[in-house]
């Protein structure tokens, strides 16, 4: 299944991109469960945020904006993983809105890469064996986001709706155009 060359094995890489609460993590977890923990690694590109939640609020930038993310490091890590090399990646805790300790990722025969901006650059797209863009109906995605963010992340429904409005221009400018690359 994976491609071997030299001492490293190049994994089959599935890239899953979509807007916030489009189902990326749910799909990734389901595929990982089917493939089995010994056969799959999962990397969330949202861990490459440049700023924590308070910093983003102060700067007036959303995590959907490429300038709010370390895309250069993300690109380098995707290239290393594609070559079968392990990485030490940053980790963002969505519940706390802050960074946690880094995580060591060793590519297994299958690697699932999911997040908001995983197909933003051509160099990123080149790393994938398969590219998927999740685009559920907007009304459904909004319901999923309200449910997730109120239950798991401690927001009120009004805060989630306000955040959706704030994020809309960045979603239109940076997230949805990636669909053309899937």
Coordinates of N, CA, C and O in Angstrom, one line a residue:
X1 N 0.8 -1.2 0.0 CA 0.0 0.0 0.0 C 0.9 1.2 0.0 O 0.7 2.1 -0.9
X2 N 1.7 1.4 1.0 CA 2.6 2.6 1.0 C 3.7 2.3 0.1 O 4.0 1.2 -0.3
X3 N 4.4 3.3 -0.4 CA 5.5 3.2 -1.4 C 6.8 3.3 -0.6 O 7.1 4.2 0.1
X4 N 7.6 2.2 -0.8 CA 8.9 2.2 -0.2 C 10.0 2.6 -1.1 O 10.0 2.4 -2.3
X5 N 11.0 3.4 -0.6 CA 12.2 3.8 -1.3 C 13.2 4.0 -0.2 O 13.0 4.7 0.8
X6 N 14.4 3.6 -0.5 CA 15.5 3.8 0.5 C 15.1 3.1 1.8 O 14.6 2.0 1.8
X7 N 15.4 3.8 2.9 CA 15.0 3.3 4.2 C 13.7 3.8 4.7 O 13.2 3.3 5.8
X8 N 13.1 4.7 4.0 CA 11.8 5.3 4.4 C 10.6 4.7 3.6 O 10.8 4.3 2.5
X9 N 9.5 4.8 4.1 CA 8.3 4.4 3.4 C 7.4 5.6 3.2 O 7.1 6.3 4.2
X10 N 7.0 5.9 2.0 CA 6.2 7.0 1.7 C 4.7 6.7 1.9 O 4.2 5.7 1.3
X11 N 4.0 7.4 2.8 CA 2.6 7.0 3.1 C 1.7 7.5 2.0 O 2.0 8.4 1.2
X12 N 0.5 6.8 2.0 CA -0.6 7.3 1.2 C -1.2 8.5 2.0 O -1.6 8.2 3.2
X13 N -1.3 9.7 1.4 CA -1.8 10.8 2.2 C -3.1 11.3 1.7 O -3.2 11.7 0.5
X14 N -4.1 11.3 2.6 CA -5.4 11.9 2.3 C -5.5 13.2 2.9 O -5.4 13.4 4.1
X15 N -5.8 14.3 2.1 CA -6.0 15.6 2.6 C -7.5 15.9 2.6 O -8.2 15.7 1.6
X16 N -8.0 16.4 3.8 CA -9.4 16.7 4.0 C -9.4 18.2 4.4 O -8.9 18.5 5.5
X17 N -10.1 19.0 3.6 CA -10.2 20.4 3.9 C -11.7 20.8 3.8 O -12.5 20.2 3.1
X18 N -12.0 21.8 4.6 CA -13.4 22.4 4.6 C -13.5 23.4 5.6 O -12.5 23.7 6.4
X19 N -14.6 24.1 5.6 CA -14.8 25.2 6.6 C -14.9 24.6 8.0 O -15.1 23.4 8.2
X20 N -15.0 25.5 9.0 CA -15.1 25.1 10.4 C -16.4 24.4 10.6 O -17.5 24.8 10.1
X21 N -16.3 23.2 11.2 CA -17.5 22.3 11.5 C -18.1 21.7 10.3 O -19.3 21.4 10.3
X22 N -17.3 21.5 9.2 CA -17.8 20.8 8.0 C -17.8 19.3 8.1 O -18.3 18.6 7.3
X23 N -17.2 18.8 9.2 CA -17.1 17.3 9.4 C -15.7 16.7 9.1 O -15.6 15.5 9.1
X24 N -14.7 17.6 9.0 CA -13.4 17.1 8.7 C -12.8 16.1 9.8 O -12.4 15.0 9.5
X25 N -12.9 16.5 11.1 CA -12.4 15.7 12.2 C -13.3 14.4 12.3 O -12.7 13.3 12.5
X26 N -14.6 14.5 12.2 CA -15.4 13.3 12.3 C -15.1 12.3 11.2 O -14.9 11.1 11.4
X27 N -14.9 12.8 9.9 CA -14.6 11.9 8.8 C -13.2 11.3 9.0 O -13.0 10.1 8.8
X28 N -12.2 12.1 9.5 CA -10.9 11.6 9.7 C -10.9 10.5 10.8 O -10.2 9.5 10.6
X29 N -11.6 10.8 11.8 CA -11.6 9.7 12.9 C -12.3 8.5 12.4 O -11.8 7.4 12.8
X30 N -13.3 8.6 11.6 CA -14.0 7.4 11.1 C -13.0 6.6 10.2 O -12.9 5.3 10.3
X31 N -12.3 7.3 9.3 CA -11.4 6.6 8.4 C -10.3 6.0 9.2 O -9.9 4.8 8.9
X32 N -9.7 6.7 10.2 CA -8.6 6.2 11.0 C -9.1 4.9 11.8 O -8.3 4.0 11.9
X33 N -10.3 4.9 12.2 CA -10.8 3.8 13.0 C -10.9 2.6 12.0 O -10.6 1.5 12.4
X34 N -11.3 2.8 10.8 CA -11.5 1.7 9.8 C -10.1 1.1 9.5 O -9.9 -0.1 9.4
X35 N -9.1 2.0 9.3 CA -7.8 1.6 8.9 C -7.0 1.0 10.0 O -6.1 0.2 9.8
X36 N -7.3 1.4 11.3 CA -6.6 0.9 12.5 C -5.5 1.8 12.9 O -4.8 2.3 12.1
X37 N -5.3 1.9 14.2 CA -4.3 2.8 14.8 C -2.8 2.4 14.4 O -2.0 3.3 14.3
X38 N -2.6 1.2 14.0 CA -1.2 0.8 13.6 C -0.9 1.2 12.1 O 0.2 1.1 11.7
X39 N -2.0 1.6 11.4 CA -1.8 1.8 10.0 C -2.0 3.3 9.6 O -1.8 3.6 8.4
X40 N -2.4 4.1 10.5 CA -2.7 5.5 10.1 C -2.2 6.5 11.2 O -2.3 6.2 12.4
X41 N -1.7 7.6 10.7 CA -1.4 8.8 11.5 C -2.4 9.9 11.0 O -2.8 10.0 9.9
X42 N -2.7 10.8 12.0 CA -3.6 11.9 11.7 C -2.9 13.2 12.1 O -2.3 13.3 13.1
X43 N -2.9 14.2 11.2 CA -2.3 15.5 11.4 C -3.4 16.5 11.2 O -4.0 16.5 10.1
X44 N -3.6 17.4 12.2 CA -4.6 18.5 12.0 C -3.8 19.8 11.7 O -3.0 20.2 12.5
X45 N -4.1 20.3 10.5 CA -3.3 21.5 10.1 C -3.7 22.8 10.9 O -3.0 23.8 10.9
X46 N -4.9 22.7 11.7 CA -5.3 23.8 12.5 C -4.3 24.0 13.7 O -4.3 25.0 14.4
X47 N -3.4 23.0 13.9 CA -2.4 23.1 15.0 C -1.4 24.1 14.6 O -0.6 24.5 15.5
X48 N -1.3 24.5 13.4 CA -0.3 25.5 12.9 C -0.7 26.9 13.1 O -0.1 27.8 12.4
X49 N -1.7 27.2 13.9 CA -2.1 28.6 14.1 C -0.9 29.4 14.7 O -0.1 28.9 15.5
X50 N -0.8 30.6 14.3 CA 0.3 31.5 14.7 C 0.0 32.2 16.0 O 0.9 32.5 16.8
X51 N -1.3 32.4 16.3 CA -1.7 33.1 17.4 C -2.8 32.3 18.2 O -3.6 31.6 17.6
X52 N -2.8 32.5 19.6 CA -3.8 31.9 20.4 C -5.1 32.7 20.3 O -5.1 33.8 19.6
X53 N -6.2 32.3 20.9 CA -7.5 33.0 20.8 C -7.4 34.4 21.3 O -7.9 35.3 20.5
X54 N -6.8 34.7 22.4 CA -6.8 36.1 22.9 C -6.0 37.0 21.9 O -6.3 38.1 21.6
X55 N -4.8 36.5 21.4 CA -4.0 37.2 20.4 C -4.8 37.5 19.1 O -4.7 38.6 18.6
X56 N -5.5 36.5 18.7 CA -6.3 36.7 17.4 C -7.4 37.8 17.6 O -7.6 38.6 16.8
X57 N -8.0 37.8 18.8 CA -9.0 38.8 19.1 C -8.4 40.2 19.1 O -8.9 41.1 18.5
X58 N -7.3 40.3 19.8 CA -6.6 41.6 19.8 C -6.1 42.1 18.5 O -6.2 43.3 18.2
X59 N -5.7 41.1 17.6 CA -5.2 41.5 16.3 C -6.3 41.7 15.3 O -6.1 42.2 14.2
X60 N -7.5 41.2 15.6 CA -8.6 41.2 14.7 C -8.4 40.3 13.5 O -8.8 40.7 12.3
X61 N -7.9 39.1 13.7 CA -7.7 38.2 12.6 C -8.3 36.8 13.0 O -8.4 36.5 14.1
X62 N -8.8 36.2 12.0 CA -9.5 34.9 12.2 C -8.5 33.7 11.8 O -7.6 33.9 11.0
X63 N -8.7 32.5 12.4 CA -7.8 31.4 12.1 C -8.0 30.9 10.6 O -7.2 30.2 10.1
X64 N -9.0 31.5 9.9 CA -9.2 31.1 8.5 C -8.3 31.9 7.6 O -8.1 31.5 6.4
X65 N -7.7 32.9 8.1 CA -6.8 33.8 7.3 C -5.4 33.1 7.3 O -4.8 32.8 8.3
X66 N -4.8 32.9 6.1 CA -3.5 32.3 6.0 C -2.4 33.0 6.8 O -1.5 32.4 7.4
X67 N -2.6 34.4 7.0 CA -1.6 35.1 7.8 C -1.6 34.7 9.3 O -0.7 35.1 10.0
X68 N -2.7 34.0 9.7 CA -2.8 33.6 11.1 C -2.2 32.2 11.3 O -2.4 31.7 12.4
X69 N -1.6 31.7 10.3 CA -1.1 30.3 10.4 C 0.4 30.2 9.9 O 0.8 31.0 9.0
X70 N 1.1 29.3 10.4 CA 2.5 29.0 9.9 C 2.4 28.1 8.7 O 2.7 26.9 8.8
X71 N 2.0 28.6 7.6 CA 1.9 27.8 6.4 C 3.2 27.3 5.9 O 3.3 26.2 5.3
X72 N 4.3 28.0 6.1 CA 5.6 27.6 5.7 C 6.0 26.3 6.5 O 6.6 25.4 5.9
X73 N 5.8 26.3 7.8 CA 6.1 25.1 8.6 C 5.2 24.0 8.2 O 5.7 22.8 8.1
X74 N 3.9 24.3 8.0 CA 3.0 23.2 7.6 C 3.4 22.6 6.3 O 3.4 21.3 6.2
X75 N 3.8 23.4 5.4 CA 4.3 22.9 4.1 C 5.5 22.0 4.2 O 5.6 20.9 3.7
X76 N 6.5 22.5 5.0 CA 7.7 21.7 5.3 C 7.4 20.4 5.9 O 7.9 19.3 5.5
X77 N 6.5 20.4 6.9 CA 6.1 19.2 7.6 C 5.4 18.2 6.7 O 5.7 17.0 6.7
X78 N 4.5 18.7 5.8 CA 3.9 17.8 4.8 C 4.9 17.1 3.9 O 4.8 15.9 3.6
X79 N 5.9 17.9 3.5 CA 6.9 17.3 2.6 C 7.8 16.3 3.3 O 8.1 15.2 2.8
X80 N 8.1 16.5 4.6 CA 8.8 15.5 5.4 C 8.0 14.3 5.6 O 8.5 13.2 5.4
X81 N 6.7 14.4 5.9 CA 5.9 13.3 6.1 C 5.7 12.5 4.8 O 5.8 11.2 4.8
X82 N 5.6 13.2 3.7 CA 5.5 12.5 2.4 C 6.7 11.7 2.1 O 6.7 10.6 1.5
X83 N 7.9 12.2 2.6 CA 9.1 11.4 2.4 C 9.3 10.3 3.4 O 10.3 9.6 3.4
X84 N 8.3 10.2 4.3 CA 8.4 9.1 5.3 C 9.1 9.5 6.5 O 9.5 8.6 7.4
X85 N 9.4 10.8 6.7 CA 10.2 11.3 7.9 C 9.2 11.7 9.0 O 8.2 12.3 8.7
X86 N 9.6 11.5 10.2 CA 8.7 12.0 11.4 C 8.9 13.5 11.5 O 9.9 14.1 11.1
X87 N 7.9 14.1 12.2 CA 8.0 15.5 12.5 C 7.6 15.7 14.0 O 7.0 14.9 14.7
X88 N 8.0 16.9 14.5 CA 7.5 17.4 15.8 C 6.6 18.6 15.5 O 7.1 19.7 15.1
X89 N 5.3 18.4 15.6 CA 4.4 19.4 15.2 C 3.8 20.2 16.3 O 3.7 19.7 17.4
X90 N 3.4 21.4 16.1 CA 2.8 22.2 17.2 C 1.4 21.6 17.4 O 0.9 20.8 16.7
X91 N 0.8 22.0 18.6 CA -0.5 21.5 18.9 C -1.3 22.6 19.5 O -0.9 23.3 20.4
X92 N -2.5 22.8 18.9 CA -3.4 23.8 19.4 C -4.6 23.2 20.1 O -5.2 22.3 19.5
X93 N -4.9 23.6 21.3 CA -6.1 23.1 22.1 C -7.3 24.0 21.8 O -7.3 25.1 22.3
X94 N -8.2 23.5 21.0 CA -9.4 24.3 20.7 C -10.3 24.7 21.9 O -10.9 25.7 21.9
X95 N -10.3 23.8 22.9 CA -11.1 24.1 24.0 C -10.6 25.3 24.8 O -11.3 26.1 25.3
X96 N -9.3 25.3 25.0 CA -8.6 26.3 25.8 C -8.3 27.6 24.9 O -8.1 28.6 25.4
X97 N -8.2 27.4 23.6 CA -7.9 28.4 22.7 C -6.4 28.8 22.8 O -6.0 30.0 22.6
X98 N -5.6 27.8 23.2 CA -4.1 28.1 23.4 C -3.3 26.9 23.0 O -3.9 25.8 22.6
X99 N -2.0 27.0 23.0 CA -1.1 26.0 22.5 C -0.8 25.0 23.6 O -0.7 25.4 24.8
X100 N -0.6 23.8 23.3 CA -0.1 22.7 24.2 C 1.2 22.3 23.8 O 1.8 22.8 22.9
X101 N 1.7 21.2 24.4 CA 3.0 20.7 24.0 C 3.0 20.1 22.6 O 2.0 19.6 22.2
X102 N 4.1 20.2 21.9 CA 4.2 19.6 20.6 C 4.0 18.1 20.6 O 4.1 17.5 21.6
X103 N 3.6 17.6 19.4 CA 3.3 16.2 19.2 C 4.3 15.6 18.2 O 4.5 16.1 17.1
X104 N 4.8 14.4 18.5 CA 5.7 13.7 17.6 C 4.8 12.8 16.7 O 4.1 12.0 17.1
X105 N 4.9 13.1 15.4 CA 4.1 12.3 14.4 C 5.1 11.5 13.5 O 6.0 12.0 12.9
X106 N 4.8 10.2 13.5 CA 5.6 9.2 12.7 C 4.6 8.8 11.6 O 3.5 8.3 11.9
X107 N 4.9 9.0 10.3 CA 4.0 8.6 9.3 C 3.8 7.1 9.2 O 4.8 6.3 9.2
X108 N 2.6 6.6 9.3 CA 2.2 5.2 9.1 C 1.9 5.0 7.6 O 2.1 5.9 6.8
X109 N 1.6 3.8 7.2 CA 1.3 3.6 5.8 C 0.2 4.6 5.2 O 0.3 4.9 4.0
X110 N -0.7 5.0 6.1 CA -1.7 6.0 5.7 C -1.6 7.2 6.6 O -1.4 7.1 7.8
X111 N -1.7 8.4 6.0 CA -1.6 9.6 6.8 C -2.9 10.5 6.4 O -3.1 10.7 5.2
X112 N -3.6 10.9 7.4 CA -4.8 11.7 7.1 C -4.4 13.1 7.6 O -4.0 13.3 8.8
X113 N -4.5 14.1 6.7 CA -4.2 15.5 7.0 C -5.5 16.3 6.9 O -6.1 16.3 5.8
X114 N -6.0 16.9 8.0 CA -7.3 17.6 8.0 C -7.2 18.9 8.6 O -6.4 19.1 9.5
X115 N -8.0 19.9 8.0 CA -8.0 21.2 8.6 C -8.5 22.3 7.6 O -9.0 21.9 6.6
X116 N -8.3 23.5 8.0 CA -8.9 24.6 7.3 C -8.1 25.0 6.0 O -8.7 25.3 5.0
X117 N -6.8 25.0 6.1 CA -6.0 25.5 5.0 C -5.0 24.5 4.4 O -4.0 24.9 3.8
X118 N -5.3 23.3 4.5 CA -4.4 22.2 4.0 C -4.1 22.2 2.5 O -3.2 21.5 2.1
X119 N -4.9 22.9 1.7 CA -4.7 22.9 0.3 C -4.5 24.3 -0.2 O -4.7 24.6 -1.4
X120 N -4.1 25.2 0.7 CA -4.0 26.6 0.3 C -2.9 26.8 -0.7 O -3.0 27.6 -1.6
X121 N -1.8 26.2 -0.5 CA -0.6 26.3 -1.3 C -0.4 25.1 -2.3 O -0.7 24.0 -1.9
X122 N 0.2 25.4 -3.4 CA 0.4 24.3 -4.4 C 1.4 23.3 -3.8 O 1.1 22.1 -3.9
X123 N 2.4 23.7 -3.0 CA 3.3 22.7 -2.4 C 2.6 21.8 -1.4 O 3.0 20.6 -1.3
X124 N 1.5 22.3 -0.8 CA 0.8 21.4 0.1 C 0.0 20.4 -0.7 O 0.0 19.2 -0.4
X125 N -0.7 20.9 -1.7 CA -1.5 20.0 -2.6 C -0.7 18.9 -3.2 O -1.1 17.8 -3.4
X126 N 0.6 19.2 -3.5 CA 1.5 18.2 -4.1 C 1.8 17.1 -3.2 O 2.1 16.0 -3.6
X127 N 1.6 17.3 -1.9 CA 1.9 16.2 -0.9 C 0.9 15.2 -0.8 O 1.2 14.0 -0.4
X128 N -0.3 15.4 -1.3 CA -1.4 14.5 -1.1 C -1.6 13.5 -2.2 O -1.4 13.8 -3.4
X129 N -2.0 12.3 -1.8 CA -2.3 11.2 -2.8 C -3.8 11.4 -3.2 O -4.1 11.2 -4.4
X130 N -4.6 11.9 -2.3 CA -6.0 12.1 -2.5 C -6.4 13.4 -1.8 O -6.0 13.6 -0.7
X131 N -7.2 14.2 -2.5 CA -7.7 15.5 -1.9 C -9.2 15.6 -1.8 O -9.8 15.3 -2.9
X132 N -9.7 15.9 -0.7 CA -11.2 15.9 -0.4 C -11.5 17.3 0.2 O -10.9 17.8 1.1
X133 N -12.6 17.9 -0.3 CA -13.1 19.1 0.2 C -14.5 18.8 0.7 O -15.4 18.4 -0.1
X134 N -14.8 19.1 2.0 CA -16.1 18.8 2.6 C -16.9 20.1 2.5 O -16.4 21.2 3.0
X135 N -18.1 20.0 1.9 CA -18.9 21.2 1.8 C -20.4 20.9 2.0 O -21.2 20.8 1.1
X136 N -20.7 20.6 3.3 CA -22.1 20.3 3.6 C -23.0 21.6 3.4 O -22.5 22.7 3.3
X137 N -24.3 21.4 3.2 CA -25.2 22.6 3.1 C -24.9 23.6 4.3 O -24.7 23.1 5.4
X138 N -24.9 24.8 4.0 CA -24.5 25.9 5.0 C -25.4 25.8 6.2 O -24.9 26.0 7.3
X139 N -26.6 25.6 6.1 CA -27.5 25.6 7.2 C -27.1 24.4 8.2 O -27.1 24.6 9.4
X140 N -26.8 23.3 7.6 CA -26.3 22.1 8.4 C -25.0 22.4 9.1 O -24.8 22.1 10.3
X141 N -24.1 23.0 8.3 CA -22.7 23.3 8.9 C -22.9 24.2 10.1 O -22.2 24.1 11.1
X142 N -23.7 25.2 9.9 CA -23.9 26.2 11.0 C -24.5 25.5 12.2 O -24.1 25.8 13.4
X143 N -25.5 24.6 12.0 CA -26.0 23.9 13.2 C -25.0 23.0 13.9 O -24.9 23.0 15.1
X144 N -24.1 22.4 13.0 CA -23.0 21.6 13.6 C -22.1 22.4 14.4 O -21.6 22.1 15.5
X145 N -21.8 23.6 13.9 CA -20.8 24.5 14.6 C -21.4 25.0 15.9 O -20.7 25.0 16.9
X146 N -22.7 25.4 15.9 CA -23.3 25.8 17.1 C -23.3 24.7 18.2 O -22.9 24.9 19.3
X147 N -23.7 23.5 17.7 CA -23.7 22.4 18.6 C -22.3 22.1 19.2 O -22.1 22.0 20.4
X148 N -21.3 22.0 18.3 CA -20.0 21.7 18.8 C -19.4 22.8 19.7 O -18.9 22.5 20.8
X149 N -19.5 24.0 19.3 CA -18.9 25.1 20.0 C -19.6 25.4 21.3 O -18.9 25.9 22.3
X150 N -20.9 25.2 21.4 CA -21.5 25.4 22.7 C -21.3 24.3 23.7 O -21.1 24.5 24.9
X151 N -21.3 23.0 23.2 CA -21.1 21.9 24.1 C -19.6 21.6 24.4 O -19.3 21.4 25.6
X152 N -18.7 21.7 23.5 CA -17.4 21.3 23.7 C -16.4 22.5 24.0 O -15.4 22.3 24.6
X153 N -16.8 23.6 23.5 CA -15.8 24.8 23.6 C -16.3 25.9 24.5 O -15.6 26.9 24.7
X154 N -17.5 25.7 25.1 CA -18.0 26.7 26.1 C -18.5 28.0 25.6 O -18.6 29.0 26.4
X155 N -18.8 28.1 24.3 CA -19.4 29.3 23.8 C -20.9 29.4 24.0 O -21.5 28.3 24.1
X156 N -21.5 30.5 24.0 CA -22.9 30.7 23.9 C -23.3 30.6 22.4 O -22.5 30.9 21.5
X157 N -24.6 30.4 22.1 CA -25.0 30.3 20.7 C -24.8 31.7 20.1 O -24.4 31.8 18.9
X158 N -25.1 32.8 20.8 CA -24.9 34.1 20.3 C -23.5 34.4 19.9 O -23.2 35.0 18.8
X159 N -22.5 33.9 20.7 CA -21.1 34.0 20.4 C -20.7 33.3 19.1 O -20.0 33.8 18.3
X160 N -21.2 32.1 19.0 CA -20.9 31.3 17.8 C -21.5 32.0 16.5 O -20.8 32.1 15.5
X161 N -22.7 32.5 16.6 CA -23.3 33.1 15.5 C -22.5 34.4 15.1 O -22.3 34.7 13.9
X162 N -22.1 35.1 16.1 CA -21.3 36.4 15.9 C -20.0 36.0 15.2 O -19.5 36.6 14.2
X163 N -19.3 34.9 15.7 CA -18.1 34.4 15.1 C -18.3 34.0 13.7 O -17.4 34.2 12.8
X164 N -19.3 33.3 13.4 CA -19.6 32.9 12.0 C -19.7 34.1 11.1 O -19.2 34.1 10.0
X165 N -20.3 35.2 11.5 CA -20.4 36.4 10.7 C -19.1 37.0 10.5 O -18.8 37.5 9.4
X166 N -18.3 37.1 11.6 CA -16.9 37.7 11.5 C -16.0 36.9 10.5 O -15.3 37.4 9.8
X167 N -16.2 35.5 10.5 CA -15.4 34.7 9.7 C -15.8 34.6 8.3 O -15.0 34.1 7.4
X168 N -17.0 35.0 8.0 CA -17.5 34.8 6.6 C -16.6 35.3 5.5 O -16.4 34.6 4.5
X169 N -16.1 36.6 5.6 CA -15.3 37.1 4.5 C -14.0 36.2 4.3 O -13.6 36.0 3.2
X170 N -13.4 35.7 5.4 CA -12.2 34.9 5.3 C -12.6 33.5 4.7 O -11.8 32.9 4.0
X171 N -13.7 33.0 5.1 CA -14.2 31.7 4.5 C -14.3 31.9 3.0 O -13.9 31.0 2.3
X172 N -15.0 32.9 2.6 CA -15.1 33.1 1.1 C -13.8 33.4 0.4 O -13.6 32.9 -0.7
X173 N -12.9 34.1 1.0 CA -11.6 34.4 0.4 C -10.6 33.3 0.4 O -9.8 33.1 -0.5
X174 N -10.6 32.5 1.5 CA -9.5 31.5 1.7 C -9.9 30.1 1.8 O -9.1 29.2 1.4
X175 N -11.0 29.8 2.4 CA -11.4 28.4 2.6 C -12.1 27.8 1.4 O -11.7 26.8 0.8
X176 N -13.2 28.4 1.0 CA -14.0 27.8 -0.1 C -13.3 27.7 -1.5 O -13.5 26.8 -2.2
X177 N -12.3 28.6 -1.8 CA -11.6 28.5 -3.1 C -10.8 27.2 -3.1 O -10.5 26.7 -4.2
X178 N -10.5 26.6 -2.0 CA -9.7 25.4 -2.0 C -10.5 24.2 -2.6 O -9.9 23.2 -3.0
X179 N -11.8 24.3 -2.7 CA -12.6 23.3 -3.2 C -12.2 22.9 -4.6 O -12.2 21.8 -5.1
X180 N -11.7 23.9 -5.4 CA -11.3 23.7 -6.8 C -10.0 22.8 -6.9 O -9.7 22.3 -8.0
X181 N -9.3 22.6 -5.8 CA -8.1 21.8 -5.8 C -8.4 20.3 -5.3 O -7.4 19.6 -5.1
X182 N -9.6 20.0 -4.9 CA -9.9 18.7 -4.4 C -10.5 17.8 -5.5 O -10.9 18.3 -6.6

